[in-house]
Coordinates of C-alpha atoms and ligand atoms in Angstrom, one line a residue:
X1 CA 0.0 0.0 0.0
X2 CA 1.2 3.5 -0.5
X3 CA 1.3 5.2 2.4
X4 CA 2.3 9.2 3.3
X5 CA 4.3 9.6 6.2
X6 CA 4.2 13.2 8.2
X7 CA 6.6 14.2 10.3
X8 CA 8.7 11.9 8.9
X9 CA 12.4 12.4 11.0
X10 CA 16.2 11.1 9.6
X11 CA 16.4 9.1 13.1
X12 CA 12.9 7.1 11.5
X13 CA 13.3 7.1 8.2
X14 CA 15.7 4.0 7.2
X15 CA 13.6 1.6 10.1
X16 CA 10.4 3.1 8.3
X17 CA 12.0 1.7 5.2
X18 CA 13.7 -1.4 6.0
X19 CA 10.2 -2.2 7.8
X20 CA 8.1 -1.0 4.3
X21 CA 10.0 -3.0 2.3
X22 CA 9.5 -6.2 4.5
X23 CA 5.9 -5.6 4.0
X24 CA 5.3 -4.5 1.0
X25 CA 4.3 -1.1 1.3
X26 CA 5.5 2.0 -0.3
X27 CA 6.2 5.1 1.6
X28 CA 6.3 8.8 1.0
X29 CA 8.0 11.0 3.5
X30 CA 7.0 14.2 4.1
X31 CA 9.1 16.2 7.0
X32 CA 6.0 18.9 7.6
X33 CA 3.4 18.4 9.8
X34 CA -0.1 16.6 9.0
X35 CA -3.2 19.4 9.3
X36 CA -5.4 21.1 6.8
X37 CA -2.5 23.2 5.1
X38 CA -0.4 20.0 4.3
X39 CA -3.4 17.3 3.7
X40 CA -3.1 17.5 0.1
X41 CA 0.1 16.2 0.0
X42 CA -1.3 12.4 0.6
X43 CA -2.9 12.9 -2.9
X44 CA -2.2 9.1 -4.3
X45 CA -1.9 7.1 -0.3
X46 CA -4.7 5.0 0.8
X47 CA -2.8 5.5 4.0
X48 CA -1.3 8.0 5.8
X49 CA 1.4 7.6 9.0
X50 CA 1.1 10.8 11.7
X51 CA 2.6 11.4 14.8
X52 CA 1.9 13.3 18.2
X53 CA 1.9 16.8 17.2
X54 CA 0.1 16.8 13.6
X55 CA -3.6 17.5 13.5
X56 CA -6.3 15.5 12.5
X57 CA -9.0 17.9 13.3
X58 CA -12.4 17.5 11.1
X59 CA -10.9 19.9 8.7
X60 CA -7.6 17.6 7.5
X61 CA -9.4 14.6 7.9
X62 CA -11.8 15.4 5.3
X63 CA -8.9 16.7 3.0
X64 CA -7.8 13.5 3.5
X65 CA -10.4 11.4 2.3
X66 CA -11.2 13.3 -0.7
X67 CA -7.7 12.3 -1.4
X68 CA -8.9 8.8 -0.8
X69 CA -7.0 8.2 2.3
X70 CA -8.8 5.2 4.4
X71 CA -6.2 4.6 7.1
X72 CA -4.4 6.7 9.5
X73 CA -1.6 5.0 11.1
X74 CA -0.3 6.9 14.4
X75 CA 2.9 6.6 15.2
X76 CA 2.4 7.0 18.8
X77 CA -0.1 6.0 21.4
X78 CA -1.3 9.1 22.3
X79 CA -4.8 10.2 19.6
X80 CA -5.7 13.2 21.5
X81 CA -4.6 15.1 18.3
X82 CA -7.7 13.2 16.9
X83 CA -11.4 13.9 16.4
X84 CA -12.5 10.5 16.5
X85 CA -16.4 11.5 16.0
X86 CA -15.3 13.2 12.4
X87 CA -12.6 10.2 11.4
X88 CA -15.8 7.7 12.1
X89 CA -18.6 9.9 9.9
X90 CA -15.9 10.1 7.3
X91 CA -15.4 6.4 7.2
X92 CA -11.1 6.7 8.3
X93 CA -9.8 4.1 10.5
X94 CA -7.3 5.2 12.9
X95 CA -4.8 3.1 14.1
X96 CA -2.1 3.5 17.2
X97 CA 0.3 1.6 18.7
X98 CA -1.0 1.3 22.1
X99 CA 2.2 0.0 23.9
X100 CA 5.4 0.4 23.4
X101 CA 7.7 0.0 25.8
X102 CA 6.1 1.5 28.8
X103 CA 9.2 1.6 30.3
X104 CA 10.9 4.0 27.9
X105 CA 8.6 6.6 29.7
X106 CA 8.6 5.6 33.4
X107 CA 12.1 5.7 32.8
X108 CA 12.7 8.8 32.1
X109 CA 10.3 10.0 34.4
X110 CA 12.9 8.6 37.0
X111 CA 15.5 10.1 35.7
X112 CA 14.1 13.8 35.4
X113 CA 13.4 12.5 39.3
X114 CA 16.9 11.6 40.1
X115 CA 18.3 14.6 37.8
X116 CA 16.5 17.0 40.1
X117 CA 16.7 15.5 43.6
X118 CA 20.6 15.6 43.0
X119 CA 20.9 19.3 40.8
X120 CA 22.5 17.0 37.7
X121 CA 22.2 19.5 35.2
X122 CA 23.4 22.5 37.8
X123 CA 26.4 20.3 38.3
X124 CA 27.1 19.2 35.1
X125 CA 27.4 23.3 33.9
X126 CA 29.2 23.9 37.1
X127 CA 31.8 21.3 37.4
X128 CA 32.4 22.2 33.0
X129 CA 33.2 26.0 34.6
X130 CA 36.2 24.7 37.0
X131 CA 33.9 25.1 40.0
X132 CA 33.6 22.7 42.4
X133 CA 32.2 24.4 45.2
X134 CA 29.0 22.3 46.7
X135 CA 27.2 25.4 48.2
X136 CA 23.8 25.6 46.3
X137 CA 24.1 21.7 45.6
X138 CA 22.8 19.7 48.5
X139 CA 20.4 17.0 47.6
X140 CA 17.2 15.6 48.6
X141 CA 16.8 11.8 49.1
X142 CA 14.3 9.5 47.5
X143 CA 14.8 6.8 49.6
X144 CA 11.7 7.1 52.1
X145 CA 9.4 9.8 50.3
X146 CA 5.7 9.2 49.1
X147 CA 5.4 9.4 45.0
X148 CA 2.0 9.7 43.9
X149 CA 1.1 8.2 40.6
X150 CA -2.0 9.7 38.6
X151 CA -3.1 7.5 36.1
X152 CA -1.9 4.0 37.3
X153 CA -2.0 2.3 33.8
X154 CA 1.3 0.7 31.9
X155 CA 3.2 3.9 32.4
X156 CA 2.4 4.6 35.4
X157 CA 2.6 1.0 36.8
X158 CA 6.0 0.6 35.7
X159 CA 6.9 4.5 37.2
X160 CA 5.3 2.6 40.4
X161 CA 7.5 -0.2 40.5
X162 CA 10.9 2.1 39.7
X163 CA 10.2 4.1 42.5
X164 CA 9.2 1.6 45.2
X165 CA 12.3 -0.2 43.8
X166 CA 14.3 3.0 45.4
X167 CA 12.5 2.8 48.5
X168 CA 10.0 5.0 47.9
X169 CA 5.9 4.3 48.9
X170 CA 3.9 4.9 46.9
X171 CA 0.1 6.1 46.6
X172 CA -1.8 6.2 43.4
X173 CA -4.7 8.1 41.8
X174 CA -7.0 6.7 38.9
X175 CA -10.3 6.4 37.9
X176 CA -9.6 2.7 37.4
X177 CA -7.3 1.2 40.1
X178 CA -4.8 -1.1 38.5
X179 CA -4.2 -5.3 40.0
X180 CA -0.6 -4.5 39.4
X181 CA -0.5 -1.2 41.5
X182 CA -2.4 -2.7 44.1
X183 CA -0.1 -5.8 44.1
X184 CA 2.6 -3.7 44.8
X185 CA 1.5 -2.2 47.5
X186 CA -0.1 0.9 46.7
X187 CA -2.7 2.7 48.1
X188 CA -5.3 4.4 45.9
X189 CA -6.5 7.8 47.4
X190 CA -8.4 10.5 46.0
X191 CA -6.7 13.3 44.0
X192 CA -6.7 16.0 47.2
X193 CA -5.3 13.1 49.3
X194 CA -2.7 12.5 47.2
X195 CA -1.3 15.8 46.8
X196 CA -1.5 16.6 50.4
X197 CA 0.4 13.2 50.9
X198 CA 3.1 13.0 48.0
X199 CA 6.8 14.3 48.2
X200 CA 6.6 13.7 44.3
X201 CA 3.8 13.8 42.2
X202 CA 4.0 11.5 39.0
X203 CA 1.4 12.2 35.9
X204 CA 0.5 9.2 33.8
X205 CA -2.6 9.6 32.5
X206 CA -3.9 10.7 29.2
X207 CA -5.4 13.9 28.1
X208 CA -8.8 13.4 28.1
X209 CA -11.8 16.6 28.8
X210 CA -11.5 15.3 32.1
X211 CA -8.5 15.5 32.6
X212 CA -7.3 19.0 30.8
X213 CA -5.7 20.9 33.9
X214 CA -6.6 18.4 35.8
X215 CA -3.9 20.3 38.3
X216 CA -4.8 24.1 38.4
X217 CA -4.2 26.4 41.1
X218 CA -6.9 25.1 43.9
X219 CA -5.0 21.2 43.0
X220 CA -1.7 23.1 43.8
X221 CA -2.2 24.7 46.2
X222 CA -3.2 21.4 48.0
X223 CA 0.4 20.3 47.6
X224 CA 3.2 19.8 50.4
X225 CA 5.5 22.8 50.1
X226 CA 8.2 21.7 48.3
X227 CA 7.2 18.8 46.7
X228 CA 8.6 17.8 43.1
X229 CA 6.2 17.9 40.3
X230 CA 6.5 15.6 37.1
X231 CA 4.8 15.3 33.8
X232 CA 5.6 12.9 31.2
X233 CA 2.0 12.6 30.0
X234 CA 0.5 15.3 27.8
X235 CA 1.1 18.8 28.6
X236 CA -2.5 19.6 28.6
X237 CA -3.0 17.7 32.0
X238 CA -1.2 20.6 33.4
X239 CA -2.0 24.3 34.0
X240 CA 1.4 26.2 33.3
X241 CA 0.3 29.4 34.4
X242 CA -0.7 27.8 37.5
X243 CA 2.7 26.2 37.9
X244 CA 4.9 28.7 37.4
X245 CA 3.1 30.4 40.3
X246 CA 3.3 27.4 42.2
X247 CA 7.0 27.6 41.8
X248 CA 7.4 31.0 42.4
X249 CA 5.7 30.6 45.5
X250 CA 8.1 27.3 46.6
X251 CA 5.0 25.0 46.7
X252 CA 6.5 23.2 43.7
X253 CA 9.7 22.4 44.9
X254 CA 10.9 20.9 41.5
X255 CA 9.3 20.8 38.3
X256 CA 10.4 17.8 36.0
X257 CA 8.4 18.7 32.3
X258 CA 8.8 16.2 29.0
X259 CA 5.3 17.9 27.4
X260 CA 4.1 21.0 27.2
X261 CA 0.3 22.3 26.8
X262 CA 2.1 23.9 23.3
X263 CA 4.3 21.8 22.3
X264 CA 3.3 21.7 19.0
X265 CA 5.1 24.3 17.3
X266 CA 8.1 24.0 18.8
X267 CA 9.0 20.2 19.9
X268 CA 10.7 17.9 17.4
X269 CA 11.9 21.1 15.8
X270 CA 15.8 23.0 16.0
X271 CA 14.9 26.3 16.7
X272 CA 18.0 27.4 18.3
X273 CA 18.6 30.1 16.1
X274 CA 15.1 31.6 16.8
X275 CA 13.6 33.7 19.9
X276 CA 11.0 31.8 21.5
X277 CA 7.9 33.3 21.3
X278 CA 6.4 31.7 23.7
X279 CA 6.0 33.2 27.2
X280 CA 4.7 31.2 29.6
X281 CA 7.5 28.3 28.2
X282 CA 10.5 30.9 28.2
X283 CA 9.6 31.8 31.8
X284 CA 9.6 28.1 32.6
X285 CA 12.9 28.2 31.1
X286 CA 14.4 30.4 33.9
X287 CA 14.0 28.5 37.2
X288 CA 16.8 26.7 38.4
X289 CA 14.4 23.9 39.9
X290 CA 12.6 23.3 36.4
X291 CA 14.4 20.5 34.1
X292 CA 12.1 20.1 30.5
X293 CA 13.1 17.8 27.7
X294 CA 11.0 17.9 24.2
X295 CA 9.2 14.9 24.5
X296 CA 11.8 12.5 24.6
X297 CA 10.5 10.2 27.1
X298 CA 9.4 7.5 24.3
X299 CA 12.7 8.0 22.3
X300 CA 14.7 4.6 22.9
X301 CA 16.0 2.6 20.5
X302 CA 13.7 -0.2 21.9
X303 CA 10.6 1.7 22.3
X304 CA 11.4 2.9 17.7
X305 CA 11.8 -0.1 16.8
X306 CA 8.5 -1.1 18.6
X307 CA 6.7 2.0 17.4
X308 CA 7.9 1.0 13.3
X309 CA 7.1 -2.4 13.9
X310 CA 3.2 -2.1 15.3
X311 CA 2.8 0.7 12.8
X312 CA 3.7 -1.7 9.4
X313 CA 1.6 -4.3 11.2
X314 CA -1.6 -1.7 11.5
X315 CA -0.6 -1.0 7.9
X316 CA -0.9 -4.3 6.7
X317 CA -3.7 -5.4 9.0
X318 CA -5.9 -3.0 7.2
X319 CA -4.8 -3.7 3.6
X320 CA -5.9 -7.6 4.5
X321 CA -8.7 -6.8 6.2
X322 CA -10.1 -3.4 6.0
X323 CA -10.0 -3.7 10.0
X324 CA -7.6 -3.1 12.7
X325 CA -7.2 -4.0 16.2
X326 CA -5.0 -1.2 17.3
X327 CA -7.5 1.3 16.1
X328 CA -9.2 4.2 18.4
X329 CA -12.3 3.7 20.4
X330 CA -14.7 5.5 17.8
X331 CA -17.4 6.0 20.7
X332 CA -15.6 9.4 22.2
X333 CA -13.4 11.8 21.2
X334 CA -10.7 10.6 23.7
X335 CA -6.9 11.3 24.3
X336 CA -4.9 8.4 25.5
Ligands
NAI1 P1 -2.8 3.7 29.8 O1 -4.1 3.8 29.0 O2 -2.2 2.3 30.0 O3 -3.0 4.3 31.3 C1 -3.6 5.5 31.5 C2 -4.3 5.5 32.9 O4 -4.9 6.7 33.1 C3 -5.4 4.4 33.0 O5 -5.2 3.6 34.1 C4 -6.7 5.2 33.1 O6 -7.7 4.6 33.9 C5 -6.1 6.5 33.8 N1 -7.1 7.6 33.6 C6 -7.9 7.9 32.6 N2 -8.6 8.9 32.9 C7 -8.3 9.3 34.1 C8 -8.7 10.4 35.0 N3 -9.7 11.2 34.6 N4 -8.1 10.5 36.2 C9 -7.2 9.6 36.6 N5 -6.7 8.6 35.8 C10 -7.3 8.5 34.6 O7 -1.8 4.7 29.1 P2 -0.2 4.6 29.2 O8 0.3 3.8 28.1 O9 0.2 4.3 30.6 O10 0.2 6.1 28.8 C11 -0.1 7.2 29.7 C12 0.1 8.5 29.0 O11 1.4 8.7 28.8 C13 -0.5 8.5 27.5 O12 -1.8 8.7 27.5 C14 0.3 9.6 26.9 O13 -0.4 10.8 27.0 C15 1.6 9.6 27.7 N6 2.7 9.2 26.9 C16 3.8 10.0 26.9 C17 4.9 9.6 26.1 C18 6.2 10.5 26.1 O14 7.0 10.3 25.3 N7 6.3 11.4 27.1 C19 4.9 8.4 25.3 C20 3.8 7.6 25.4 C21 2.7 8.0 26.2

């Protein structure tokens, strides 16, 4: 099948290929971004391969089936860059690739955790500069503290068991409490009990309506002084203009970011020659406390391979059948 692929990247391209090939399928990479400006360009696909931060809104996706596109293929788990409700009416299946490598993600949720507990990136700058002066430097243990987890599915299992692993206990928050957590040892609490309780507070669950900003100001200001803050989940879960208060009042302690509410037009994108234009993200630049990273957690060599793999499988799971099993629950207009 001939498939366009959007937001096609160097680090992707010759696994997309290799794993084409393998299948049968012929690709067309296009490096811009899938949305109503760019649709046209799957003129000739039947499929068409997207990633987190294109957008299928009801405008692109009906560019895209005038072109005769049937199949979206995401490369990613995430389809809150999806309206479901409009892909359904206009008869496109989606497909995602629901898991891959959860641990990629709880991962680097742990290290953003350990990078800020021990001021890593303070000290790698500081010991480049010839100084080797510890004032400004002392650390903060995890051995001992609470993490709460919100959103206690694979992610956020796996983020469970790193943590307890390091001594931590942990407490969790979802709307579905997991066998796994629970075998662990966790206790479920509701969200104000958890972020009265937790020294670090994990994200891991998807952006949904329910859960855009799910922690605001009134959420943060229910948080122990101090306490770290991680998101490796969608940025939209998050209020930032809420959080940068919260740090500039010391009630986030540490802020560990890999998504950002708008992310879009800058992640995946070298724009180090360029003046960010966007405020609220260049003021969360300029605390010491704040480590971001450009939505990286997912980026292994494990977790690609994965992500190729499941995607050429979709691919060729629709060609055979006209069906998939990896594609999006059509009944709401969801984010996972
Ligand atoms: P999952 O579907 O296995 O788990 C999500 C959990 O969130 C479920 O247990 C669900 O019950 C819970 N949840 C749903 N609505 C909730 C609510 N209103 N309140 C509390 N909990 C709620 O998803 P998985 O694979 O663990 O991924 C979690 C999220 O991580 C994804 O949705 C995605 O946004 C993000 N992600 C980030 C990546 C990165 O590179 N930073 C890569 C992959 C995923």
């Amino acid at each position: 099948m001939r498939v366009t692929v959007f937001g096609s990247k160097q680090y992707e391209r010759a696994l997309l290929e290799d794993a084409a090939r393998a299948a049968g399928h012929v690709l067309s990479h296009q490096s811009q971004h899938l949305n109503a400006d760019t649709a046209a360009l799957a003129a000739r696909s039947r499929a068409v391969s997207a990633f987190v931060n294109d957008s299928l809104n009801a405008e692109t996706l009906e560019i895209l089936a005038k072109c005769g596109v049937k199949m979206v293929a995401l490369r990613c788990a995430g389809f809150n860059q999806v309206d479901a409700a409009a892909a359904e009416r206009l008869g496109i299946i989606v497909a995602r690739v629901p898991a891959y490598s959860p641990h990629a993600v709880a991962e680097h949720t742990l290290t953003l955790a350990l990078a800020l507990s021990r001021k890593l990136c303070r000290a790698y700058n500081r010991i480049r500069e010839g100084n080797f002066s510890l004032e400004g430097m002392l650390g903060t243990g995890l051995y001992g503290k609470t993490v709460g987890i919100v959103g206690t599915g694979r992610i956020g299992a796996v983020a469970a068991s790193l943590f307890k692993g390091l001594g931590c206990k942990v407490v969790g928050y979802d709307v579905v409490p997991s066998p796994e957590c629970l075998r662990l040892g966790m206790t479920y609490l509701a969200l104000p009990d958890l972020l009265r309780t937790a020294d670090i507070i994990s994200l891991h669950c998807p952006l949904t309506p329910e859960t855009k900003h799910l922690l605001g100001r009134r959420e943060i200001a229910l948080m122990k002084p101090g306490a770290m803050l991680l998101n490796t989940s969608r940025g939209g879960v998050l209020d930032a203009g809420a959080v940068i208060d919260g740090l500039k009042s010391g009630r986030i302690g540490n802020l560990g970011l890999d998504v950002y509410e708008e992310e879009a037009d800058m992640f995946f994108e070298d724009l180090s020659g360029q003046v960010i234009q966007d405020d609220v993200f260049a003021r969360l630049l300029t605390f010491p406390n704040v480590i971001i990273t450009g939505h990286q957690g997912f980026f292994t060599e494990e977790a690609l391979a994965d992500i190729v793999r499941t995607t050429m499988a979709n691919i060729s799971e629709f060609e055979g059948t006209g069906k998939c099993a990896n594609a999006i629950p059509i009944a709401r207009k969801a984010a996972a």
